[in-house]
Coordinates of N, CA, C and O in Angstrom, one line a residue:
M5 N 105.4 33.9 71.1 CA 106.5 34.8 70.9 C 107.5 34.6 72.0 O 108.7 34.5 71.7
I6 N 107.1 34.6 73.2 CA 108.0 34.4 74.4 C 107.6 33.2 75.2 O 106.5 33.0 75.5
V7 N 108.7 32.4 75.5 CA 108.4 31.3 76.4 C 109.3 31.4 77.6 O 110.6 31.6 77.4
L8 N 108.8 31.4 78.8 CA 109.5 31.5 80.0 C 109.9 30.2 80.5 O 109.1 29.2 80.4
D9 N 111.1 30.1 81.2 CA 111.5 28.8 81.8 C 111.3 29.0 83.3 O 112.1 29.7 83.9
L10 N 110.3 28.3 83.8 CA 110.0 28.4 85.2 C 111.1 27.7 86.1 O 111.1 28.0 87.3
K11 N 111.9 26.9 85.5 CA 113.0 26.3 86.2 C 114.3 27.2 86.3 O 115.2 26.9 87.1
D12 N 114.3 28.2 85.5 CA 115.4 29.2 85.5 C 115.4 29.9 86.8 O 114.4 30.3 87.3
A13 N 116.6 30.1 87.3 CA 116.8 30.7 88.6 C 116.6 32.3 88.5 O 116.3 32.9 89.5
R14 N 116.7 32.8 87.3 CA 116.6 34.2 87.2 C 115.1 34.7 87.3 O 114.2 33.9 87.0
P15 N 114.9 35.9 87.8 CA 113.6 36.4 87.9 C 112.9 36.4 86.5 O 113.6 36.6 85.5
L16 N 111.6 36.3 86.5 CA 110.8 36.3 85.2 C 111.0 37.6 84.4 O 111.2 37.5 83.2
Y17 N 111.1 38.7 85.1 CA 111.3 40.0 84.3 C 112.6 40.0 83.6 O 112.7 40.5 82.4
E18 N 113.6 39.4 84.2 CA 114.9 39.3 83.5 C 114.9 38.4 82.2 O 115.5 38.7 81.2
Q19 N 114.1 37.3 82.3 CA 113.9 36.4 81.2 C 113.2 37.2 80.1 O 113.5 37.0 78.9
I20 N 112.2 37.9 80.4 CA 111.4 38.7 79.5 C 112.3 39.7 78.8 O 112.3 39.8 77.6
V21 N 113.1 40.4 79.6 CA 114.0 41.4 79.0 C 115.0 40.7 78.0 O 115.1 41.2 76.9
E22 N 115.5 39.6 78.4 CA 116.5 38.9 77.5 C 115.8 38.5 76.2 O 116.4 38.6 75.1
K23 N 114.6 37.9 76.3 CA 113.9 37.4 75.1 C 113.6 38.6 74.2 O 113.8 38.5 73.0
F24 N 113.1 39.7 74.7 CA 112.8 40.9 73.8 C 114.1 41.4 73.2 O 114.2 41.9 72.1
Q25 N 115.2 41.5 74.0 CA 116.5 41.9 73.5 C 116.9 41.1 72.3 O 117.3 41.6 71.2
Q26 N 116.8 39.8 72.4 CA 117.1 38.9 71.3 C 116.2 39.2 70.1 O 116.7 39.2 68.9
L27 N 114.9 39.3 70.3 CA 114.0 39.6 69.2 C 114.3 40.9 68.5 O 114.2 41.0 67.2
I28 N 114.7 41.9 69.3 CA 115.0 43.2 68.7 C 116.4 43.2 68.0 O 116.5 43.6 66.8
L29 N 117.4 42.6 68.6 CA 118.7 42.5 68.0 C 118.7 41.7 66.7 O 119.5 42.0 65.8
R30 N 117.9 40.7 66.7 CA 117.9 39.8 65.5 C 117.0 40.4 64.4 O 116.9 39.9 63.3
G31 N 116.3 41.5 64.7 CA 115.5 42.1 63.7 C 114.1 41.6 63.5 O 113.4 41.9 62.6
I32 N 113.8 40.6 64.4 CA 112.4 40.1 64.3 C 111.4 41.1 64.7 O 110.3 41.2 64.1
L33 N 111.8 41.9 65.7 CA 111.0 43.1 66.1 C 111.7 44.3 65.5 O 112.9 44.5 65.8
Q34 N 111.1 45.0 64.5 CA 111.7 46.1 63.8 C 111.5 47.4 64.5 O 110.6 47.5 65.4
E35 N 112.3 48.4 64.1 CA 112.1 49.7 64.7 C 110.7 50.2 64.5 O 110.1 50.0 63.5
D36 N 110.2 50.8 65.6 CA 108.8 51.4 65.6 C 107.7 50.4 65.6 O 106.5 50.7 65.6
D37 N 108.0 49.1 65.7 CA 107.0 48.0 65.9 C 106.4 48.3 67.3 O 107.1 48.6 68.3
K38 N 105.1 48.1 67.4 CA 104.4 48.2 68.7 C 104.6 46.9 69.5 O 104.5 45.8 69.0
M39 N 105.0 47.1 70.7 CA 105.2 46.0 71.6 C 103.8 45.5 72.1 O 102.8 46.3 72.2
P40 N 103.7 44.3 72.5 CA 102.4 43.8 73.1 C 102.1 44.7 74.3 O 103.0 45.1 75.1
S41 N 100.8 44.9 74.6 CA 100.4 45.7 75.8 C 100.8 44.9 77.0 O 100.9 43.6 77.0
V42 N 101.0 45.6 78.1 CA 101.4 44.9 79.4 C 100.3 43.9 79.8 O 100.6 42.8 80.1
R43 N 99.1 44.3 79.7 CA 97.9 43.5 80.1 C 97.9 42.2 79.2 O 97.7 41.1 79.7
T44 N 98.0 42.4 77.9 CA 97.9 41.3 76.9 C 99.0 40.3 77.2 O 98.8 39.1 77.2
L45 N 100.2 40.8 77.3 CA 101.4 39.9 77.5 C 101.3 39.2 78.8 O 101.6 38.0 78.9
A46 N 100.8 39.9 79.9 CA 100.7 39.3 81.2 C 99.7 38.1 81.1 O 99.9 37.0 81.7
M47 N 98.6 38.3 80.4 CA 97.6 37.3 80.2 C 98.1 36.1 79.4 O 97.9 34.9 79.8
E48 N 98.9 36.4 78.3 CA 99.5 35.3 77.5 C 100.4 34.5 78.3 O 100.5 33.2 78.2
L49 N 101.2 35.1 79.2 CA 102.3 34.4 79.9 C 101.7 33.9 81.3 O 102.5 33.3 82.0
S50 N 100.5 34.3 81.6 CA 99.9 34.0 82.9 C 100.8 34.5 84.1 O 101.1 33.7 85.0
I51 N 101.2 35.7 84.0 CA 102.0 36.3 85.1 C 101.5 37.7 85.4 O 100.6 38.2 84.7
N52 N 101.9 38.2 86.5 CA 101.5 39.5 87.0 C 101.9 40.6 86.1 O 103.0 40.7 85.6
P53 N 100.9 41.5 85.8 CA 101.3 42.7 84.9 C 102.4 43.5 85.4 O 103.2 44.1 84.6
N54 N 102.6 43.6 86.7 CA 103.7 44.3 87.3 C 105.1 43.8 86.8 O 106.1 44.5 86.7
T55 N 105.1 42.5 86.6 CA 106.4 41.8 86.1 C 106.7 42.3 84.7 O 107.8 42.6 84.3
I56 N 105.6 42.4 83.8 CA 105.8 42.9 82.5 C 106.2 44.3 82.5 O 107.1 44.8 81.8
Q57 N 105.6 45.1 83.4 CA 105.9 46.5 83.5 C 107.3 46.7 83.9 O 108.0 47.6 83.4
R58 N 107.8 45.9 84.8 CA 109.2 46.0 85.2 C 110.1 45.7 84.1 O 111.2 46.4 83.9
A59 N 109.8 44.6 83.3 CA 110.6 44.3 82.2 C 110.7 45.4 81.1 O 111.7 45.7 80.6
Y60 N 109.5 46.0 80.8 CA 109.4 47.0 79.9 C 110.2 48.3 80.4 O 110.9 48.9 79.6
G61 N 110.1 48.5 81.7 CA 110.9 49.6 82.2 C 112.4 49.4 82.0 O 113.1 50.4 81.7
E62 N 112.9 48.2 82.2 CA 114.3 47.9 82.0 C 114.7 48.0 80.6 O 115.7 48.5 80.2
L63 N 113.8 47.5 79.7 CA 114.1 47.6 78.2 C 114.2 49.1 77.8 O 115.0 49.4 77.0
E64 N 113.3 49.9 78.4 CA 113.3 51.3 78.0 C 114.6 52.0 78.6 O 115.3 52.7 77.9
R65 N 115.0 51.6 79.8 CA 116.2 52.2 80.4 C 117.4 51.8 79.6 O 118.3 52.6 79.4
Q66 N 117.4 50.6 79.0 CA 118.5 50.2 78.2 C 118.5 50.7 76.7 O 119.4 50.4 76.0
G67 N 117.4 51.3 76.4 CA 117.3 51.9 75.0 C 116.7 51.0 74.0 O 116.8 51.3 72.8
Y68 N 116.1 49.9 74.4 CA 115.5 48.9 73.4 C 114.1 49.3 73.0 O 113.7 49.0 71.9
I69 N 113.4 50.0 73.9 CA 112.1 50.4 73.5 C 111.8 51.9 74.0 O 112.6 52.4 74.8
Y70 N 110.8 52.5 73.5 CA 110.4 53.8 74.0 C 108.9 53.8 74.2 O 108.2 53.0 73.6
T71 N 108.4 54.7 75.1 CA 107.0 54.7 75.4 C 106.4 56.0 74.8 O 107.0 57.1 74.8
V72 N 105.2 55.8 74.2 CA 104.4 57.0 73.8 C 103.1 57.0 74.7 O 102.4 56.0 74.7
K73 N 103.0 58.0 75.4 CA 102.0 58.1 76.4 C 100.6 57.9 75.8 O 100.3 58.6 74.8
G74 N 99.8 57.0 76.3 CA 98.5 56.7 75.8 C 98.4 55.8 74.6 O 97.4 55.4 74.1
R75 N 99.6 55.5 74.0 CA 99.6 54.6 72.8 C 100.4 53.3 73.1 O 100.1 52.3 72.3
G76 N 101.3 53.3 74.0 CA 102.0 52.0 74.3 C 103.5 52.1 74.1 O 104.1 53.2 74.1
N77 N 104.1 51.0 74.0 CA 105.6 50.8 73.9 C 105.9 50.4 72.5 O 105.2 49.6 71.9
F78 N 107.0 50.9 72.0 CA 107.5 50.7 70.7 C 109.0 50.4 70.6 O 109.7 50.8 71.5
V79 N 109.4 49.6 69.6 CA 110.8 49.2 69.5 C 111.6 50.5 69.0 O 111.2 51.2 68.1
A80 N 112.7 50.7 69.7 CA 113.6 51.9 69.4 C 114.5 51.5 68.2 O 114.6 50.4 67.8
H81 N 115.1 52.5 67.7 CA 116.1 52.3 66.6 C 117.2 51.4 67.2 O 117.8 51.7 68.3
N82 N 117.5 50.3 66.6 CA 118.4 49.3 67.2 C 119.7 49.2 66.5 O 120.6 48.4 66.9
G83 N 120.0 50.1 65.6 CA 121.4 50.1 64.9 C 122.5 50.3 65.9 O 123.5 49.6 65.9
V84 N 122.3 51.3 66.8 CA 123.3 51.6 67.8 C 123.5 50.4 68.8 O 124.6 50.0 69.2
L85 N 122.3 49.8 69.2 CA 122.3 48.7 70.1 C 123.1 47.5 69.5 O 123.9 46.8 70.2
V86 N 122.9 47.2 68.2 CA 123.6 46.1 67.6 C 125.1 46.4 67.6 O 125.9 45.5 67.9
E87 N 125.5 47.6 67.3 CA 126.9 47.9 67.3 C 127.5 47.8 68.7 O 128.6 47.3 68.8
E88 N 126.8 48.2 69.7 CA 127.2 48.1 71.1 C 127.4 46.6 71.4 O 128.4 46.2 72.1
K89 N 126.5 45.8 71.0 CA 126.5 44.3 71.3 C 127.7 43.7 70.6 O 128.4 42.8 71.1
K90 N 128.0 44.1 69.4 CA 129.1 43.6 68.6 C 130.4 44.0 69.3 O 131.3 43.2 69.4
K91 N 130.5 45.2 69.8 CA 131.7 45.7 70.5 C 131.9 44.9 71.8 O 133.0 44.4 72.1
E92 N 130.8 44.6 72.5 CA 130.8 43.8 73.7 C 131.3 42.4 73.4 O 132.2 41.8 74.1
L93 N 130.8 41.8 72.3 CA 131.2 40.5 71.9 C 132.7 40.4 71.5 O 133.4 39.5 71.9
K94 N 133.2 41.5 70.8 CA 134.6 41.5 70.4 C 135.5 41.6 71.7 O 136.5 40.9 71.7
N95 N 135.0 42.3 72.7 CA 135.8 42.4 73.9 C 135.8 41.0 74.6 O 136.9 40.6 75.2
K96 N 134.7 40.3 74.6 CA 134.6 39.0 75.2 C 135.5 38.0 74.5 O 136.3 37.2 75.1
L97 N 135.5 38.1 73.2 CA 136.4 37.2 72.3 C 137.8 37.5 72.6 O 138.6 36.6 72.7
Q98 N 138.2 38.8 72.7 CA 139.5 39.1 73.0 C 140.0 38.5 74.3 O 141.1 37.9 74.4
D99 N 139.2 38.6 75.4 CA 139.5 38.0 76.7 C 139.7 36.5 76.5 O 140.6 35.9 77.1
L100 N 138.8 35.8 75.8 CA 138.8 34.4 75.6 C 140.1 34.0 74.8 O 140.7 33.0 75.1
V101 N 140.5 34.8 73.8 CA 141.7 34.5 73.0 C 142.9 34.6 73.9 O 143.8 33.7 73.9
M102 N 142.9 35.6 74.7 CA 144.1 35.8 75.7 C 144.1 34.6 76.6 O 145.2 34.1 76.9
E103 N 143.0 34.2 77.1 CA 143.0 33.0 78.0 C 143.4 31.8 77.3 O 144.2 31.0 77.9
A104 N 143.0 31.6 76.1 CA 143.3 30.4 75.3 C 144.9 30.4 75.1 O 145.5 29.3 75.2
K105 N 145.4 31.5 74.7 CA 146.9 31.6 74.5 C 147.6 31.3 75.8 O 148.6 30.6 75.7
A106 N 147.1 31.7 76.9 CA 147.8 31.4 78.2 C 147.8 29.9 78.5 O 148.7 29.4 79.1
L107 N 146.8 29.2 77.9 CA 146.7 27.8 78.1 C 147.4 27.0 77.0 O 147.4 25.8 77.0
G108 N 147.9 27.7 76.0 CA 148.6 27.1 75.0 C 147.7 26.6 73.8 O 148.1 25.8 73.0
V109 N 146.5 27.1 73.7 CA 145.6 26.8 72.7 C 146.0 27.6 71.4 O 146.1 28.8 71.5
S110 N 146.2 27.0 70.3 CA 146.6 27.7 69.1 C 145.4 28.4 68.4 O 144.2 28.0 68.7
L111 N 145.7 29.3 67.6 CA 144.7 30.0 66.8 C 143.9 29.0 65.9 O 142.7 29.1 65.8
E112 N 144.6 28.0 65.4 CA 144.0 27.0 64.6 C 143.0 26.2 65.4 O 141.9 25.9 64.9
E113 N 143.3 25.9 66.6 CA 142.4 25.1 67.5 C 141.1 26.0 67.8 O 140.0 25.4 67.7
L114 N 141.4 27.2 68.0 CA 140.2 28.1 68.3 C 139.3 28.2 67.1 O 138.1 28.2 67.2
Q115 N 139.9 28.3 65.9 CA 139.1 28.4 64.7 C 138.3 27.1 64.5 O 137.2 27.1 64.1
Q116 N 139.0 25.9 64.8 CA 138.3 24.7 64.7 C 137.1 24.6 65.7 O 136.0 24.1 65.3
Y117 N 137.3 25.1 66.9 CA 136.2 25.1 67.9 C 135.0 26.0 67.4 O 133.9 25.6 67.4
L118 N 135.3 27.1 66.8 CA 134.3 28.0 66.3 C 133.5 27.3 65.1 O 132.3 27.4 65.0
T119 N 134.3 26.7 64.3 CA 133.7 26.0 63.1 C 132.7 24.9 63.6 O 131.6 24.7 63.1
E120 N 133.2 24.1 64.6 CA 132.4 23.0 65.2 C 131.1 23.6 65.8 O 130.0 23.1 65.6
L121 N 131.2 24.7 66.6 CA 130.1 25.3 67.2 C 129.1 25.8 66.2 O 127.9 25.7 66.3
D122 N 129.6 26.4 65.1 CA 128.8 26.9 64.0 C 128.0 25.8 63.4 O 126.8 26.0 63.1
R123 N 128.6 24.7 63.1 CA 128.0 23.6 62.5 C 126.8 23.0 63.4 O 125.8 22.6 62.9
K124 N 127.1 23.0 64.7 CA 126.1 22.5 65.6 C 125.0 23.5 65.9 O 124.0 23.1 66.5
G125 N 125.2 24.7 65.5 CA 124.2 25.8 65.8 C 124.4 26.4 67.1 O 123.5 27.1 67.7
G126 N 125.5 26.3 67.7 CA 125.8 26.9 69.0 C 126.4 25.9 70.0 O 126.6 24.8 69.7
P127 N 126.6 26.4 71.2 CA 127.2 25.5 72.2 C 126.2 24.4 72.6 O 125.0 24.7 72.6
S128 N 126.7 23.3 72.9 CA 125.8 22.2 73.3 C 125.7 22.0 74.8 O 126.3 22.6 75.6

């Protein structure tokens, strides 16, 4: 489910947070799905359980998961999170469009870039 990049300069818990955020936002992990236990995931990834606990704490703080005492961690309702991420993306795009305009890049060129990226499946 999760693959960590040991060459990545970011701490392992941040990578775990990012991976779970992606799984939740893409709908792979659905609302109220049970998250893997800290111990199980730590064994699967061969890392310290405290690292998993820290990642889960961050995910809970950000509203991606919730904890039920004695039962574990579960995926929170993600509709609001998806809308927040879309709004964040829209703001980033707005900044990029403004920067492109300042450089003299036309709307047609930007559309062409987006089409090329979409065909390739993302940035290369």
